[in-house]
mmCIF file of C-alpha atoms in Angstrom:
data_model
loop_
_atom_site.group_PDB
_atom_site.id
_atom_site.type_symbol
_atom_site.label_atom_id
_atom_site.label_comp_id
_atom_site.label_asym_id
_atom_site.label_seq_id
_atom_site.Cartn_x
_atom_site.Cartn_y
_atom_site.Cartn_z
ATOM 1 C CA MET P 10 0.000 0.000 0.000
ATOM 2 C CA ARG P 11 2.834 2.391 0.841
ATOM 3 C CA SER P 12 4.327 1.817 -2.602
ATOM 4 C CA ILE P 13 1.077 2.814 -4.293
ATOM 5 C CA VAL P 14 0.913 6.005 -2.244
ATOM 6 C CA THR P 15 4.576 6.709 -3.057
ATOM 7 C CA PHE P 16 3.921 6.150 -6.769
ATOM 8 C CA ILE P 17 0.920 8.497 -6.815
ATOM 9 C CA ALA P 18 2.667 11.149 -4.706
ATOM 10 C CA THR P 19 5.792 11.098 -6.875
ATOM 11 C CA TYR P 20 3.791 11.237 -10.104
ATOM 12 C CA ALA P 21 1.779 14.153 -8.713
ATOM 13 C CA LEU P 22 4.957 15.914 -7.589
ATOM 14 C CA TYR P 23 6.410 15.801 -11.106
ATOM 15 C CA THR P 24 3.201 16.767 -12.920
ATOM 16 C CA LEU P 25 2.114 19.499 -10.483
ATOM 17 C CA PRO P 26 4.382 22.226 -11.931
ATOM 18 C CA SER P 27 2.731 21.955 -15.350
ATOM 19 C CA PHE P 28 -0.630 22.688 -13.727
ATOM 20 C CA LEU P 29 0.635 25.444 -11.429
ATOM 21 C CA PHE P 30 2.612 27.134 -14.210
ATOM 22 C CA PRO P 31 0.931 26.301 -17.537
ATOM 23 C CA MET P 32 3.007 26.995 -20.623
ATOM 24 C CA ASP P 33 1.907 29.798 -22.925
ATOM 25 C CA GLN P 34 0.857 27.743 -25.942
ATOM 26 C CA ARG P 35 0.641 30.763 -28.268
ATOM 27 C CA TRP P 36 4.205 31.711 -27.401
ATOM 28 C CA LEU P 37 5.400 28.128 -27.895
ATOM 29 C CA GLN P 38 3.674 27.934 -31.279
ATOM 30 C CA SER P 39 5.266 31.218 -32.350
ATOM 31 C CA LEU P 40 8.817 29.933 -31.843
ATOM 32 C CA ASN P 41 10.949 28.848 -34.767
ATOM 33 C CA LYS P 42 11.615 25.137 -34.303
ATOM 34 C CA PRO P 43 14.147 22.781 -35.851
ATOM 35 C CA ALA P 44 12.760 20.354 -38.447
ATOM 36 C CA TRP P 45 13.481 17.426 -36.113
ATOM 37 C CA SER P 46 11.457 18.874 -33.233
ATOM 38 C CA PRO P 47 8.703 16.429 -32.204
ATOM 39 C CA PRO P 48 5.101 17.675 -32.082
ATOM 40 C CA GLY P 49 3.982 19.107 -28.762
ATOM 41 C CA ALA P 50 1.499 16.276 -28.187
ATOM 42 C CA VAL P 51 4.292 13.710 -28.531
ATOM 43 C CA VAL P 52 6.516 15.645 -26.134
ATOM 44 C CA GLY P 53 3.720 15.823 -23.561
ATOM 45 C CA LEU P 54 2.948 12.108 -23.866
ATOM 46 C CA VAL P 55 6.615 11.165 -23.508
ATOM 47 C CA TRP P 56 6.933 13.298 -20.376
ATOM 48 C CA MET P 57 3.853 11.674 -18.833
ATOM 49 C CA LEU P 58 5.329 8.204 -19.489
ATOM 50 C CA ILE P 59 8.704 9.263 -18.118
ATOM 51 C CA TYR P 60 7.097 10.667 -14.980
ATOM 52 C CA GLY P 61 5.405 7.279 -14.584
ATOM 53 C CA GLY P 62 8.816 5.606 -14.809
ATOM 54 C CA ILE P 63 10.220 7.991 -12.218
ATOM 55 C CA ALA P 64 7.274 7.326 -9.905
ATOM 56 C CA LEU P 65 7.697 3.565 -10.324
ATOM 57 C CA SER P 66 11.417 3.860 -9.646
ATOM 58 C CA VAL P 67 10.860 5.822 -6.446
ATOM 59 C CA ALA P 68 8.093 3.448 -5.299
ATOM 60 C CA LEU P 69 10.365 0.442 -5.886
ATOM 61 C CA LEU P 70 13.181 2.092 -3.952
ATOM 62 C CA GLN P 71 10.833 2.879 -1.100
ATOM 63 C CA ASP P 72 9.607 -0.731 -1.087
ATOM 64 C CA LYS P 73 13.007 -2.438 -1.455
ATOM 65 C CA VAL P 74 15.220 -0.072 0.524
ATOM 66 C CA GLY P 75 13.051 2.324 2.531
ATOM 67 C CA TRP P 76 13.420 6.091 2.824
ATOM 68 C CA ARG P 77 15.578 5.946 5.915
ATOM 69 C CA ASN P 78 18.157 3.771 4.170
ATOM 70 C CA LEU P 79 18.558 6.038 1.149
ATOM 71 C CA GLY P 80 21.652 8.177 1.590
ATOM 72 C CA TRP P 81 21.878 11.948 1.561
ATOM 73 C CA LEU P 82 23.293 11.928 -1.989
ATOM 74 C CA TRP P 83 20.218 10.121 -3.322
ATOM 75 C CA LYS P 84 17.815 12.321 -1.374
ATOM 76 C CA GLY P 85 19.658 15.491 -2.368
ATOM 77 C CA SER P 86 19.749 14.487 -6.038
ATOM 78 C CA PHE P 87 16.044 13.698 -6.027
ATOM 79 C CA LEU P 88 15.044 16.915 -4.270
ATOM 80 C CA ALA P 89 17.289 18.995 -6.540
ATOM 81 C CA ASN P 90 15.732 17.370 -9.584
ATOM 82 C CA VAL P 91 12.178 18.022 -8.407
ATOM 83 C CA PHE P 92 13.099 21.621 -7.555
ATOM 84 C CA LEU P 93 14.585 22.128 -11.037
ATOM 85 C CA VAL P 94 11.396 20.830 -12.667
ATOM 86 C CA PHE P 95 9.385 23.405 -10.700
ATOM 87 C CA ILE P 96 11.882 26.128 -11.666
ATOM 88 C CA TYR P 97 11.637 25.148 -15.334
ATOM 89 C CA PHE P 98 7.869 25.582 -15.510
ATOM 90 C CA ALA P 99 7.841 28.706 -13.346
ATOM 91 C CA GLY P 100 10.671 30.229 -15.378
ATOM 92 C CA GLN P 101 9.024 29.537 -18.714
ATOM 93 C CA THR P 102 5.732 30.972 -17.500
ATOM 94 C CA VAL P 103 7.259 34.138 -16.067
ATOM 95 C CA SER P 104 10.345 34.965 -18.126
ATOM 96 C CA LYS P 105 10.141 32.928 -21.355
ATOM 97 C CA ASN P 106 13.941 33.172 -21.396
ATOM 98 C CA LEU P 107 15.210 30.487 -23.761
ATOM 99 C CA PHE P 108 18.806 30.674 -22.550
ATOM 100 C CA LEU P 109 17.723 30.048 -18.959
ATOM 101 C CA SER P 110 15.663 27.164 -20.303
ATOM 102 C CA VAL P 111 18.826 25.631 -21.779
ATOM 103 C CA LEU P 112 20.653 25.962 -18.466
ATOM 104 C CA ASN P 113 17.736 24.567 -16.502
ATOM 105 C CA THR P 114 17.163 21.565 -18.771
ATOM 106 C CA ALA P 115 20.893 20.816 -18.664
ATOM 107 C CA LEU P 116 20.753 20.772 -14.861
ATOM 108 C CA ILE P 117 17.664 18.558 -14.966
ATOM 109 C CA ALA P 118 19.506 16.138 -17.272
ATOM 110 C CA LEU P 119 22.554 16.202 -15.019
ATOM 111 C CA THR P 120 20.539 15.413 -11.899
ATOM 112 C CA ALA P 121 18.594 12.737 -13.803
ATOM 113 C CA PHE P 122 21.870 10.999 -14.710
ATOM 114 C CA LEU P 123 22.967 11.424 -11.114
ATOM 115 C CA LEU P 124 19.777 9.638 -10.021
ATOM 116 C CA VAL P 125 20.662 6.734 -12.317
ATOM 117 C CA PHE P 126 24.086 6.413 -10.718
ATOM 118 C CA VAL P 127 23.085 6.929 -7.090
ATOM 119 C CA SER P 128 20.135 4.516 -7.421
ATOM 120 C CA TRP P 129 22.284 1.723 -8.895
ATOM 121 C CA PRO P 130 23.772 0.469 -5.593
ATOM 122 C CA TYR P 131 20.335 0.380 -3.972
ATOM 123 C CA TYR P 132 18.265 -1.298 -6.685
ATOM 124 C CA ARG P 133 19.368 -1.686 -10.294
ATOM 125 C CA LEU P 134 15.881 -1.829 -11.774
ATOM 126 C CA SER P 135 15.105 1.479 -10.120
ATOM 127 C CA ALA P 136 18.276 2.973 -11.592
ATOM 128 C CA LEU P 137 17.350 1.704 -15.063
ATOM 129 C CA LEU P 138 13.894 3.262 -14.749
ATOM 130 C CA PHE P 139 15.594 6.658 -14.340
ATOM 131 C CA LEU P 140 17.597 6.158 -17.547
ATOM 132 C CA PRO P 141 14.837 7.170 -20.033
ATOM 133 C CA TYR P 142 14.411 10.363 -17.989
ATOM 134 C CA ALA P 143 18.114 11.133 -18.205
ATOM 135 C CA LEU P 144 18.223 10.461 -21.949
ATOM 136 C CA TRP P 145 15.037 12.385 -22.762
ATOM 137 C CA SER P 146 16.190 15.298 -20.594
ATOM 138 C CA SER P 147 19.424 15.337 -22.587
ATOM 139 C CA PHE P 148 17.396 15.474 -25.792
ATOM 140 C CA ALA P 149 15.276 18.248 -24.252
ATOM 141 C CA THR P 150 18.461 20.174 -23.483
ATOM 142 C CA TYR P 151 19.601 19.874 -27.094
ATOM 143 C CA LEU P 152 16.158 20.954 -28.290
ATOM 144 C CA ALA P 153 16.198 23.905 -25.868
ATOM 145 C CA TRP P 154 19.592 24.908 -27.275
ATOM 146 C CA ALA P 155 18.242 24.706 -30.833
ATOM 147 C CA LEU P 156 15.233 26.837 -29.876
ATOM 148 C CA TYR P 157 17.520 29.386 -28.263
ATOM 149 C CA ARG P 158 19.677 29.583 -31.399
ATOM 150 C CA LEU P 159 16.676 29.846 -33.744
ATOM 151 C CA ASN P 160 14.903 32.515 -31.674
ATOM 152 C CA PRO P 161 17.441 35.206 -30.718
#
């Protein structure tokens, strides 16, 4: 039962920023995009699936290891990552600064890779469930860079 609550809470934690700070769709549509940029609906669907993987990873860690046994590096990496997701949505809503978006997505990718590595000693499946997040965040960073370059 605790794992189900952990899954739901983690999923909610990662999706909450998009509801608190909705993206300006008109502004997003007005940006010049690279030809290889996926459609917005695909991006949204991928993020929802990735957040599910993150939630499953955290629930498995909670079930197999327990919160008290997770070290400060894991907890710090996780909290930093969640904080950066909130900052991303808040920043895009308020400033629409594409360069800051590049920096923020790079930090999200970095902390996502860190979560892969710090989860590995605890539970390998959990670490592997963070891997799509790390890879997609890296792609998002590259896309953010392309958007920044195309929209000076």
